[in-house]
Coordinates of C-alpha atoms in Angstrom, one line a residue:
M9 CA 4.8 55.1 -2.5
N10 CA 2.1 57.7 -2.1
L11 CA -0.7 56.2 0.0
L12 CA -3.2 58.1 -2.1
E13 CA -2.3 55.8 -5.0
L14 CA -3.4 52.7 -3.1
S15 CA -6.8 51.2 -2.5
E16 CA -8.2 50.9 1.0
Q17 CA -7.5 47.2 1.0
E18 CA -3.9 47.8 0.0
I19 CA -3.4 50.2 2.8
I20 CA -4.8 47.8 5.3
R21 CA -2.5 45.0 4.1
R22 CA 0.6 47.3 4.3
N23 CA -0.4 48.2 7.8
S24 CA -0.7 44.5 8.7
M25 CA 2.8 44.0 7.3
A26 CA 4.2 46.7 9.5
Q27 CA 2.4 45.3 12.6
L28 CA 3.8 41.8 11.9
R29 CA 7.3 43.3 11.9
Q30 CA 6.5 45.2 15.2
M31 CA 5.6 41.8 16.7
G32 CA 9.0 40.3 15.6
I33 CA 7.5 38.3 12.7
E34 CA 9.2 38.8 9.3
P35 CA 6.5 38.8 6.6
Y36 CA 9.1 37.7 4.0
P37 CA 11.4 35.3 5.7
A38 CA 14.6 34.1 4.0
A39 CA 14.9 30.7 5.5
E40 CA 13.9 27.5 3.6
Y41 CA 10.5 26.1 4.6
V42 CA 10.7 22.3 4.2
T43 CA 7.5 20.6 3.1
N44 CA 6.9 16.9 2.8
A45 CA 3.4 16.6 1.2
F46 CA 1.0 18.2 -1.3
S47 CA -2.8 18.6 -1.1
K48 CA -3.6 16.2 -3.9
E49 CA -1.5 13.3 -2.6
I50 CA -2.7 13.8 1.0
K51 CA -6.3 13.4 -0.1
A52 CA -5.5 10.5 -2.4
S53 CA -3.6 8.4 0.2
F54 CA -5.7 9.1 3.3
Q55 CA -7.2 6.0 5.0
D56 CA -9.5 6.4 8.0
D57 CA -7.9 3.4 9.8
D58 CA -4.4 4.7 9.5
A59 CA -2.5 6.3 12.3
P60 CA -2.5 10.1 12.1
R61 CA 0.0 11.2 9.5
Q62 CA 2.3 14.2 10.3
V63 CA 2.6 16.6 7.3
R64 CA 4.3 19.9 6.5
V65 CA 2.6 21.8 3.7
A66 CA 2.7 25.4 2.4
G67 CA 0.5 27.5 0.1
R68 CA -1.8 30.4 -0.2
I69 CA -4.8 31.2 2.1
M70 CA -7.8 31.1 -0.3
S71 CA -10.6 31.3 2.2
R72 CA -11.2 31.5 6.0
R73 CA -14.1 30.8 8.5
I74 CA -13.2 32.3 11.8
M75 CA -15.2 30.9 14.8
G76 CA -13.9 32.0 18.1
K77 CA -11.2 29.8 19.5
A78 CA -11.1 27.6 16.3
S79 CA -11.3 28.3 12.6
F80 CA -11.0 26.8 9.2
M81 CA -9.1 28.0 6.2
E82 CA -8.5 26.6 2.7
L83 CA -4.9 26.3 1.6
Q84 CA -3.9 26.2 -2.1
D85 CA -0.6 24.6 -3.0
S86 CA 0.9 23.8 -6.4
E87 CA -1.4 20.7 -6.8
G88 CA -4.8 21.9 -5.4
R89 CA -6.5 22.9 -2.3
I90 CA -7.0 21.4 1.2
Q91 CA -8.8 22.5 4.3
V92 CA -6.9 23.3 7.4
Y93 CA -8.3 23.3 11.0
I94 CA -6.8 26.0 13.3
S95 CA -7.3 25.7 17.0
R96 CA -6.1 28.6 19.2
D97 CA -4.7 26.4 21.9
D98 CA -3.0 24.0 19.6
I99 CA -0.9 26.7 17.7
C100 CA -0.5 28.7 20.9
P101 CA 0.2 26.1 23.7
D102 CA 1.6 28.8 26.0
E103 CA -0.2 31.7 27.7
N104 CA 0.5 34.1 24.8
K105 CA -2.3 33.7 22.3
D106 CA -1.2 36.5 19.9
L107 CA -0.3 34.1 17.0
Y108 CA -4.0 33.1 16.8
N109 CA -5.9 36.2 18.2
I110 CA -3.8 38.8 16.4
V111 CA -1.7 37.3 13.6
F112 CA -4.1 34.7 12.2
K113 CA -7.4 36.5 12.9
K114 CA -6.4 40.1 12.1
L115 CA -3.1 40.4 10.2
L116 CA -3.3 37.5 7.7
D117 CA -5.4 37.9 4.6
I118 CA -6.6 35.8 1.7
G119 CA -3.7 35.5 -0.7
D120 CA -1.0 35.3 2.0
F121 CA 1.4 32.3 2.0
V122 CA 1.7 30.3 5.2
G123 CA 3.4 27.0 6.2
I124 CA 1.4 24.5 8.2
K125 CA 2.7 21.6 10.3
G126 CA 0.1 19.2 11.6
Y127 CA -1.6 15.8 11.1
V128 CA -4.3 14.6 8.6
F129 CA -7.8 13.8 9.8
R130 CA -11.4 13.7 8.5
T131 CA -13.8 16.2 9.9
Q132 CA -17.3 15.4 11.1
M133 CA -18.6 16.7 7.8
G134 CA -16.4 14.1 6.1
E135 CA -13.8 16.4 4.6
I136 CA -10.1 15.3 4.6
S137 CA -8.2 18.1 6.4
I138 CA -5.1 19.1 8.2
H139 CA -5.2 19.8 12.0
A140 CA -2.6 22.5 12.4
E141 CA -0.1 22.4 15.2
E142 CA 2.2 25.1 13.9
I143 CA 1.6 28.0 11.5
T144 CA 4.4 30.0 9.9
V145 CA 4.0 33.3 7.9
L146 CA 5.9 32.9 4.6
S147 CA 4.8 35.8 2.4
K148 CA 2.4 38.7 2.8
S149 CA 0.3 39.7 -0.3
L150 CA -0.2 43.5 -0.6
R151 CA -3.0 43.3 -3.2
P152 CA -6.3 41.5 -2.6
L153 CA -7.0 38.6 -4.9
P154 CA -10.4 38.5 -6.7
I155 CA -12.5 36.0 -4.8
V156 CA -14.1 33.4 -7.1
K157 CA -16.7 31.3 -5.3
Y158 CA -17.7 27.8 -6.4
K159 CA -21.0 26.1 -5.7
D160 CA -22.0 22.8 -7.3
G161 CA -19.2 23.3 -9.8
V162 CA -20.5 26.8 -10.9
A163 CA -18.2 29.8 -10.4
Y164 CA -19.6 33.1 -9.0
D165 CA -17.9 36.5 -8.9
G166 CA -15.4 35.2 -11.5
F167 CA -12.2 36.8 -12.6
N168 CA -13.3 36.2 -16.2
D169 CA -12.6 39.4 -18.2
P170 CA -10.3 38.0 -21.0
E171 CA -8.1 41.1 -21.2
L172 CA -7.5 41.1 -17.4
R173 CA -6.9 37.3 -17.4
Y174 CA -4.3 37.4 -20.1
R175 CA -2.6 40.6 -18.8
Q176 CA -2.6 39.3 -15.3
R177 CA -2.0 35.6 -15.9
Y178 CA -0.5 35.2 -12.4
V179 CA -3.9 36.1 -10.9
D180 CA -5.7 34.0 -13.5
L181 CA -3.7 30.9 -12.5
V182 CA -4.3 31.4 -8.8
V183 CA -8.1 32.0 -8.8
N184 CA -9.5 30.2 -11.9
E185 CA -9.8 26.5 -11.7
G186 CA -8.6 24.6 -14.8
V187 CA -6.3 27.3 -16.2
K188 CA -3.1 25.8 -14.7
D189 CA -4.2 22.4 -16.1
I190 CA -4.0 23.8 -19.6
F191 CA -0.4 24.6 -19.2
L192 CA 0.4 21.4 -17.5
K193 CA -1.0 19.7 -20.6
R194 CA 1.0 22.0 -22.8
A195 CA 4.1 20.8 -21.0
K196 CA 3.1 17.2 -21.5
V197 CA 2.6 17.8 -25.2
L198 CA 6.1 19.1 -25.5
K199 CA 7.6 16.3 -23.3
T200 CA 5.8 13.6 -25.4
M201 CA 6.9 15.1 -28.6
R202 CA 10.5 15.3 -27.5
R203 CA 10.3 11.7 -26.3
V204 CA 9.0 10.4 -29.6
L205 CA 11.6 12.3 -31.6
D206 CA 14.5 11.4 -29.3
D207 CA 13.4 7.7 -29.4
A208 CA 13.5 7.9 -33.2
G209 CA 17.2 8.9 -32.9
Y210 CA 16.8 12.5 -33.9
T211 CA 18.9 15.3 -32.4
E212 CA 17.4 18.5 -30.8
V213 CA 19.4 21.6 -31.8
E214 CA 19.2 25.4 -31.5
T215 CA 19.6 27.8 -34.5
P216 CA 19.8 31.6 -34.6
T217 CA 16.8 33.7 -33.6
L218 CA 18.3 36.8 -35.1
Q219 CA 19.0 36.3 -38.8
S220 CA 20.5 38.4 -41.5
I221 CA 17.9 37.1 -44.0
P222 CA 14.4 36.0 -43.0
G223 CA 14.0 32.6 -44.7
G224 CA 12.1 29.4 -44.6
A225 CA 8.6 30.7 -45.0
S226 CA 6.6 33.4 -46.8
A227 CA 5.9 36.0 -44.0
R228 CA 6.5 39.6 -43.0
P229 CA 9.4 39.7 -40.5
F230 CA 10.1 41.8 -37.5
I231 CA 13.2 44.0 -38.0
T232 CA 15.7 45.0 -35.3
H233 CA 19.2 46.6 -35.3
F234 CA 22.4 44.8 -34.2
N235 CA 24.4 47.6 -32.7
A236 CA 27.7 45.7 -32.4
L237 CA 27.7 45.0 -36.2
D238 CA 25.7 48.1 -37.1
I239 CA 23.4 46.1 -39.4
D240 CA 19.6 45.5 -39.5
M241 CA 18.6 41.9 -38.5
Y242 CA 15.4 40.0 -38.6
M243 CA 13.6 37.9 -36.0
R244 CA 13.4 34.5 -37.6
I245 CA 10.1 33.5 -39.3
A246 CA 11.2 29.8 -39.5
T247 CA 14.1 27.5 -38.6
E248 CA 14.0 25.6 -41.9
L249 CA 17.1 26.9 -43.7
Y250 CA 19.4 26.5 -40.8
L251 CA 18.2 23.0 -40.0
K252 CA 18.7 22.0 -43.6
R253 CA 22.3 23.2 -43.4
L254 CA 22.7 20.7 -40.6
I255 CA 21.4 17.9 -42.8
V256 CA 24.0 19.0 -45.4
G257 CA 26.5 18.7 -42.5
G258 CA 25.8 15.1 -41.9
F259 CA 23.1 14.8 -39.2
E260 CA 20.6 12.0 -39.8
G261 CA 17.7 13.9 -38.3
V262 CA 17.4 17.3 -36.5
Y263 CA 14.6 19.1 -34.8
E264 CA 14.1 22.4 -33.0
I265 CA 11.2 23.5 -30.8
G266 CA 11.4 27.2 -30.5
K267 CA 9.8 30.6 -31.1
N268 CA 9.2 32.1 -34.5
F269 CA 8.1 35.7 -35.1
R270 CA 5.9 37.0 -37.9
N271 CA 4.9 40.6 -38.1
E272 CA 1.3 40.0 -39.1
G273 CA -2.2 40.0 -37.7
M274 CA -3.5 38.8 -34.4
D275 CA -6.8 36.8 -34.0
R276 CA -8.2 33.8 -32.3
T277 CA -5.7 31.4 -34.0
H278 CA -2.7 33.7 -34.8
N279 CA -0.2 35.3 -32.5
P280 CA 2.9 37.1 -34.0
E281 CA 5.2 35.2 -31.6
F282 CA 4.5 31.5 -31.7
T283 CA 6.1 28.2 -31.0
C284 CA 6.9 25.7 -33.8
M285 CA 8.5 22.3 -34.0
E286 CA 10.5 21.7 -37.2
L287 CA 11.9 18.3 -38.0
Y288 CA 14.2 17.3 -41.0
V289 CA 15.2 13.6 -41.7
Q290 CA 17.5 12.5 -44.4
Y291 CA 16.5 9.8 -47.0
K292 CA 12.8 10.3 -46.3
D293 CA 10.0 11.7 -48.4
Y294 CA 6.6 13.3 -47.7
N295 CA 4.8 10.0 -47.8
W296 CA 7.0 8.7 -44.9
M297 CA 6.5 12.0 -43.1
M298 CA 2.7 11.7 -43.3
S299 CA 2.9 8.3 -41.6
F300 CA 5.3 9.5 -39.0
T301 CA 3.1 12.5 -38.3
E302 CA 0.0 10.4 -37.8
K303 CA 1.9 8.2 -35.2
L304 CA 3.4 11.2 -33.4
L305 CA 0.0 13.0 -33.0
E306 CA -1.8 9.9 -32.0
E307 CA 0.8 9.2 -29.3
I308 CA 0.6 12.8 -28.0
C309 CA -3.2 12.7 -27.8
V310 CA -3.3 9.4 -26.0
T311 CA -0.6 10.5 -23.5
V312 CA -2.3 13.9 -22.8
N313 CA -5.9 12.9 -22.9
G314 CA -5.9 9.1 -22.2
S315 CA -7.4 8.3 -25.7
S316 CA -6.9 9.2 -29.3
E317 CA -9.9 11.6 -29.3
T318 CA -10.2 15.2 -28.1
V319 CA -13.2 17.5 -28.0
V320 CA -13.1 21.1 -29.2
D321 CA -16.1 23.4 -29.2
G322 CA -18.5 20.4 -29.0
K323 CA -16.7 18.6 -31.9
T324 CA -15.0 15.2 -31.3
I325 CA -11.8 15.0 -33.2
S326 CA -10.0 11.7 -33.7
F327 CA -6.2 11.5 -34.1
K328 CA -6.4 7.8 -34.7
A329 CA -4.2 7.0 -37.7
P330 CA -4.6 6.9 -40.7
Y331 CA -5.8 10.4 -41.9
R332 CA -7.5 11.2 -45.2
R333 CA -5.1 12.4 -48.0
L334 CA -6.6 14.9 -50.5
P335 CA -4.8 16.8 -53.3
I336 CA -5.3 20.6 -53.0
L337 CA -6.7 21.1 -56.5
E338 CA -9.2 18.3 -55.9
A339 CA -10.2 20.0 -52.6
I340 CA -10.8 23.3 -54.4
K341 CA -12.8 21.5 -57.1
E342 CA -14.8 19.7 -54.4
K343 CA -15.7 22.9 -52.5
T344 CA -16.0 25.5 -55.4
G345 CA -16.8 23.5 -58.5
Y346 CA -13.8 25.0 -60.3
D347 CA -11.0 22.8 -61.7
L348 CA -7.8 24.9 -61.5
E349 CA -5.5 22.2 -63.0
G350 CA -3.6 23.5 -66.0
M351 CA -4.8 27.1 -65.5
D352 CA -2.4 30.0 -65.7
E353 CA -2.4 33.1 -63.5
A354 CA -4.8 35.1 -65.7
Q355 CA -7.4 32.2 -65.7
I356 CA -7.2 31.8 -62.0
R357 CA -7.8 35.5 -61.6
E358 CA -11.0 35.1 -63.6
V359 CA -12.1 32.3 -61.2
C360 CA -11.4 34.6 -58.2
Q361 CA -13.5 37.3 -59.8
K362 CA -16.3 34.8 -60.4
L363 CA -16.1 33.7 -56.7
N364 CA -16.3 37.4 -55.7
M365 CA -13.0 37.4 -54.0
E366 CA -10.9 40.4 -53.1
I367 CA -7.5 40.1 -54.8
D368 CA -4.9 42.5 -56.0
E369 CA -2.1 42.8 -58.6
T370 CA 0.7 41.8 -56.2
M371 CA -0.7 38.2 -56.0
G372 CA 0.9 35.6 -58.1
K373 CA -0.6 32.3 -59.1
G374 CA 0.4 30.6 -55.9
K375 CA -1.0 33.3 -53.7
L376 CA -4.3 33.3 -55.6
I377 CA -4.7 29.5 -55.2
D378 CA -3.8 29.9 -51.5
E379 CA -6.5 32.5 -51.1
I380 CA -9.2 30.3 -52.8
F381 CA -8.3 27.4 -50.6
G382 CA -8.3 29.5 -47.4
E383 CA -11.7 31.1 -48.1
F384 CA -13.6 28.1 -49.4
C385 CA -11.9 24.9 -48.2
E386 CA -9.7 25.2 -45.1
G387 CA -12.4 25.7 -42.6
T388 CA -14.4 22.7 -43.7
F389 CA -11.8 20.1 -42.7
I390 CA -12.6 19.2 -39.1
Q391 CA -11.1 15.7 -38.8
P392 CA -7.3 15.5 -39.5
T393 CA -6.8 15.7 -43.3
F394 CA -3.6 15.8 -45.3
I395 CA -4.0 18.3 -48.1
I396 CA -1.3 17.2 -50.6
D397 CA 0.4 18.0 -53.9
Y398 CA 0.5 21.8 -54.0
P399 CA 1.3 23.7 -57.2
V400 CA 5.0 24.7 -57.5
E401 CA 4.1 28.4 -57.3
M402 CA 2.9 27.9 -53.7
S403 CA 6.0 25.9 -52.6
P404 CA 9.4 27.5 -53.3
L405 CA 11.3 25.1 -51.1
T406 CA 9.6 21.8 -52.2
K407 CA 10.7 19.1 -54.5
M408 CA 8.8 18.7 -57.8
H409 CA 6.3 15.9 -57.7
R410 CA 7.8 12.6 -59.1
S411 CA 4.8 11.9 -61.4
K412 CA 2.6 15.0 -61.5
P413 CA 4.1 17.9 -63.6
G414 CA 3.6 21.4 -62.1
L415 CA 2.9 20.0 -58.6
T416 CA 5.2 19.5 -55.6
E417 CA 5.5 16.8 -52.9
R418 CA 4.0 18.9 -50.1
F419 CA 1.3 18.5 -47.6
E420 CA -0.5 20.6 -45.0
L421 CA -2.4 18.9 -42.2
M422 CA -5.8 20.5 -41.6
V423 CA -7.5 19.9 -38.2
N424 CA -10.6 21.7 -37.0
G425 CA -10.6 24.0 -39.9
K426 CA -7.0 25.2 -39.5
E427 CA -3.5 24.3 -40.6
L428 CA -1.6 22.4 -38.0
A429 CA 1.4 21.2 -40.0
N430 CA 3.3 21.9 -43.2
A431 CA 5.7 19.4 -44.7
Y432 CA 7.7 18.7 -47.9
S433 CA 9.9 16.3 -49.7
E434 CA 12.6 18.9 -49.5
L435 CA 14.0 20.5 -52.6
N436 CA 17.7 19.6 -52.8
D437 CA 18.5 20.6 -56.4
P438 CA 20.4 23.9 -56.1
I439 CA 19.8 25.0 -59.7
D440 CA 16.0 24.5 -59.3
Q441 CA 16.2 26.2 -55.9
E442 CA 17.9 29.2 -57.4
A443 CA 15.2 29.5 -60.0
R444 CA 12.5 29.3 -57.4
F445 CA 14.1 32.0 -55.3
K446 CA 14.3 34.3 -58.4
E447 CA 10.6 33.8 -58.9
Q448 CA 10.0 34.9 -55.3
M449 CA 12.1 38.0 -55.9
R450 CA 9.9 38.8 -58.9
L451 CA 6.9 38.6 -56.7
A452 CA 8.6 40.9 -54.2
D453 CA 9.3 43.4 -56.9
K454 CA 5.5 43.4 -57.7
G455 CA 4.9 44.4 -54.0
D456 CA 4.4 41.0 -52.2
D457 CA 6.0 41.8 -48.9
E458 CA 5.8 38.2 -47.8
A459 CA 7.9 36.8 -50.7
M460 CA 11.2 35.1 -49.8
I461 CA 14.6 36.7 -50.1
I462 CA 17.4 34.7 -51.7
D463 CA 19.7 33.3 -49.0
Q464 CA 23.0 32.9 -50.8
D465 CA 24.7 31.0 -48.0
F466 CA 21.9 28.4 -48.0
M467 CA 22.3 28.2 -51.8
R468 CA 26.0 27.5 -51.2
A469 CA 25.2 24.8 -48.7
L470 CA 22.9 23.1 -51.2
E471 CA 25.7 23.2 -53.8
Y472 CA 27.8 21.0 -51.4
G473 CA 25.0 18.5 -51.7
M474 CA 22.0 17.7 -49.5
P475 CA 20.7 14.1 -49.4
P476 CA 17.0 13.4 -50.1
T477 CA 15.2 14.8 -47.1
S478 CA 11.7 15.3 -45.7
G479 CA 10.8 18.1 -43.3
I480 CA 7.8 19.2 -41.3
G481 CA 6.8 22.2 -39.2
I482 CA 4.1 21.7 -36.5
G483 CA 2.4 24.7 -34.8
I484 CA 2.7 23.9 -31.1
D485 CA 0.2 26.5 -29.9
R486 CA -2.5 25.2 -32.2
L487 CA -1.7 21.6 -31.3
V488 CA -2.1 22.5 -27.6
M489 CA -5.4 24.2 -28.5
L490 CA -6.6 20.9 -30.0
M491 CA -5.4 18.8 -27.1
T492 CA -6.9 21.0 -24.4
G493 CA -10.2 21.8 -26.2
Q494 CA -9.5 25.6 -26.4
T495 CA -10.8 27.8 -29.2
T496 CA -8.6 30.8 -28.8
I497 CA -4.8 30.8 -29.0
Q498 CA -4.5 33.3 -26.1
E499 CA -5.8 30.5 -23.8
V500 CA -2.8 28.3 -24.4
L501 CA -0.1 31.1 -24.2
L502 CA 1.0 32.0 -20.7
F503 CA 1.7 35.6 -21.7
P504 CA 0.0 36.5 -25.1
Q505 CA 0.8 39.8 -26.8
M506 CA -1.4 42.6 -25.6
R507 CA -1.9 46.2 -26.4
P508 CA -0.3 48.6 -23.8
E509 CA -2.5 49.1 -20.8
K510 CA -4.6 52.2 -21.0
S511 CA -3.7 54.8 -18.4
V512 CA -6.1 57.4 -17.1
K513 CA -5.2 60.9 -18.5
K514 CA -4.1 63.1 -15.7
D515 CA -3.1 66.8 -15.8
S516 CA 0.3 67.7 -14.4
A517 CA 0.8 69.3 -11.0
E518 CA 2.0 72.4 -12.7
K519 CA -1.5 72.9 -14.4
Y520 CA -3.1 72.7 -11.0
A521 CA -0.6 75.1 -9.5
A522 CA -1.4 77.6 -12.3
I523 CA -5.0 77.8 -11.0
G524 CA -3.9 78.3 -7.4
V525 CA -3.9 74.7 -6.1
D526 CA -1.1 73.9 -3.7
K527 CA 1.0 71.0 -5.2
E528 CA 0.5 69.1 -1.9
W529 CA -3.2 68.9 -2.6
V530 CA -2.9 67.6 -6.2
P531 CA -2.7 63.9 -5.4
A532 CA -5.7 64.2 -3.1
L533 CA -7.7 66.0 -5.8
Q534 CA -6.8 63.3 -8.3
K535 CA -7.6 60.5 -5.8
A536 CA -11.1 62.1 -5.5
G537 CA -11.6 61.8 -9.2
Y538 CA -10.7 65.4 -10.4
V539 CA -7.9 64.1 -12.6
T540 CA -8.0 67.0 -15.1
L541 CA -8.9 70.7 -14.9
D542 CA -11.8 69.9 -17.3
V543 CA -13.3 67.6 -14.7
L544 CA -12.6 70.0 -11.8
K545 CA -14.2 73.0 -13.6
E546 CA -17.6 71.2 -13.5
A547 CA -17.5 70.3 -9.8
N548 CA -19.4 71.6 -6.8
P549 CA -17.1 73.5 -4.3
N550 CA -18.7 72.2 -1.2
K551 CA -18.5 68.6 -2.4
V552 CA -14.9 69.0 -3.5
R553 CA -13.9 70.4 -0.1
Q554 CA -15.8 67.7 1.8
E555 CA -14.0 65.0 -0.2
L556 CA -10.6 66.6 0.4
C557 CA -11.2 66.9 4.1
E558 CA -12.1 63.2 4.3
L559 CA -9.0 62.2 2.4
N560 CA -6.8 64.4 4.6
K561 CA -8.2 62.7 7.7
K562 CA -8.2 59.1 6.3
Y563 CA -4.7 59.1 4.9
K564 CA -3.2 61.3 7.7
L565 CA -1.9 63.8 5.2
D566 CA -1.5 66.5 7.9
L567 CA -2.5 69.3 5.4
T568 CA -4.4 72.4 6.3
N569 CA -7.9 71.9 4.9
P570 CA -8.9 74.4 2.2
T571 CA -11.9 76.7 2.7
V572 CA -14.9 76.5 0.4
E573 CA -13.9 79.9 -1.0
Q574 CA -10.5 78.6 -1.9
V575 CA -11.9 75.6 -3.7
A576 CA -14.5 77.8 -5.5
E577 CA -11.6 80.0 -6.7
W578 CA -9.8 76.9 -8.1
I579 CA -12.9 75.8 -9.9
A580 CA -13.5 79.3 -11.3
N581 CA -9.9 79.5 -12.6
A582 CA -10.1 76.1 -14.1
A583 CA -13.1 77.2 -16.1
K584 CA -11.3 80.2 -17.6

C-alpha cells in the first residue's frame, strides 16, 4: 500500500507492527489463547475475603494510564470492561524489561487485542481489577478507534454520526455502550419466539428465496437472472404461498423466520431487506390467531425486558393480553367521520377527494381504503390494537367473513402507530382464490405494480385440498424496535442498506503528466489536497513546493524536490 494513502496514526501503527516482528513477537499469532473468565462474571463473583483468584482473559485495550514502572489499562471483552494493573517487574521478572518498556508502553495501542494472565484484586480506589502477571499480544489494530469518553454516564467525543455508525457497525459495536445490547436482545426475541412455536408443536422450515413468481403479498419485487436456467427470477416478497403448500402436504403447523425483499422505499420504519416470521396452522381461524399472538408477544416482552411493558420514545406500551379489536371501517369512521361500508370505488374516490388525499387512477377500492387508513388512522394506535375485518378488495388471500358480506377474516396488529403483524383465516376455496387473483391481474393491467401475479402451481395445490388454516406474518425488525425502545429500523439492523460511499473525485495521473508533473509526484500532490487540476491551478507555487518537500521527507519518498519554477509551470499549465 502507498504510505501516502495512510494517516499519520496508521503509519505509526504499521511501524509498531514491524518493530514487534523485529523483536520476535508475532502481532497476529496463530495459536489458541485459552481464557477462563469474562469481565462481567469476574466483577459479579468477586469477594474481598476470598483467596486471590487466578484468571486468563482476553480483549481490546480501550484506555491506558502509563505511570513509570506501573500502569493501568482498561480491557474490553465480549461482556464488558475491566481494569488491568500492569507492573513492570511482574510481567518482566528477568533483567530484560523490553516487554514493559518497549512493547507495552510504546508499541501497543488502543484497539489492540491482548491476553492477560493474573489474579483478581480490589484497588485502593475500590475498583475490582486484574493484577497482570503475563501479557500476550494477540492482534494489532492498524486503524485508531474513535475514543469515546464517559463521565457520570455522559459520553463525550462520541462516534455518533448515524451514517458512519451504520456503515462501520464494527466500530459502533466496539466504542458505543448499549449498541451490542440491542442485538443481544434481538437474539433473545428470536430465541423466545422459536421456543414458543416449537413448544406448540410447530415445525420450522425453509422455503425458496429465489422464486419464479413473487407471491404472498402486494409489493414490488427485486428481479435477478438465473443464468443456469436462463430465466428471470424474483427475490421473495413473502413466504406465504410455499408455507401453505406444506399445509396442503400434511404439516399441522409450519413457520419460517427469514429474509423478505421488497423493492420499495426506505425510511425510519422500512428497509427493503427485512426479517419476517410467518406461521400457518391447520384447523385454526383468525380469532384463535389473535389469542395466540397476544400470548406470544407477551411472553417475548417478559423474557426480553422482565415485564410485559416496554418504553419507546417516552411512551409506555403494554403487551399484556388481551388487546383491543376494532373493525377497519369502524376505525376509519372513528378517525375521519366517513362511513365507507357499502360504498363502491367511485364513492370512496369522492371521500378521498373530500379528505384532500393524493390518489391516482391505478388505485382500486382496496388500495383507496388502505390509503385512507394509513393517512388518518394507523399512526394513532399506540397500544397494541387488532384492526380486523378488512374489505375483500384489500385481502386477495383471505377467507370471506362468516357473517359480514364483503369483508374478510383478516387482522393487522398495530403498535406504536405502525403495523406489526398481518394475519388471516386463510382462503382455501380454489375457485374463489382464482377469481381474486384475476381481480389482482385487472389491477396490474391498470398500472398497479404491486398487484399479485397468479401462481398457477399454488392454485393447483389448493385444488388438491387445503384444510381450514390460519396464518400470520410478524415483522421481526419492528418487533425488535419495540422491545428495545428504538425509533429507527436502522438501529436494530446490524448492517442496514446504505448508499455507496462517496469517494473524493481525483484526476488521473495522466492528466497531471500532461501539465508536466512527474507521475511519481502525483500521489504526494493529491495527499497535499491538490486532487484535481482545478484545485491545483488556484494554488500558490511556494506553498505547494513547501508541502511537497515536507511530504518527501516525512514519508521517505526519496524523490528530487521540485523547484518553485517547476511548480509554477505546473500551475500555469493547469490553468490553461
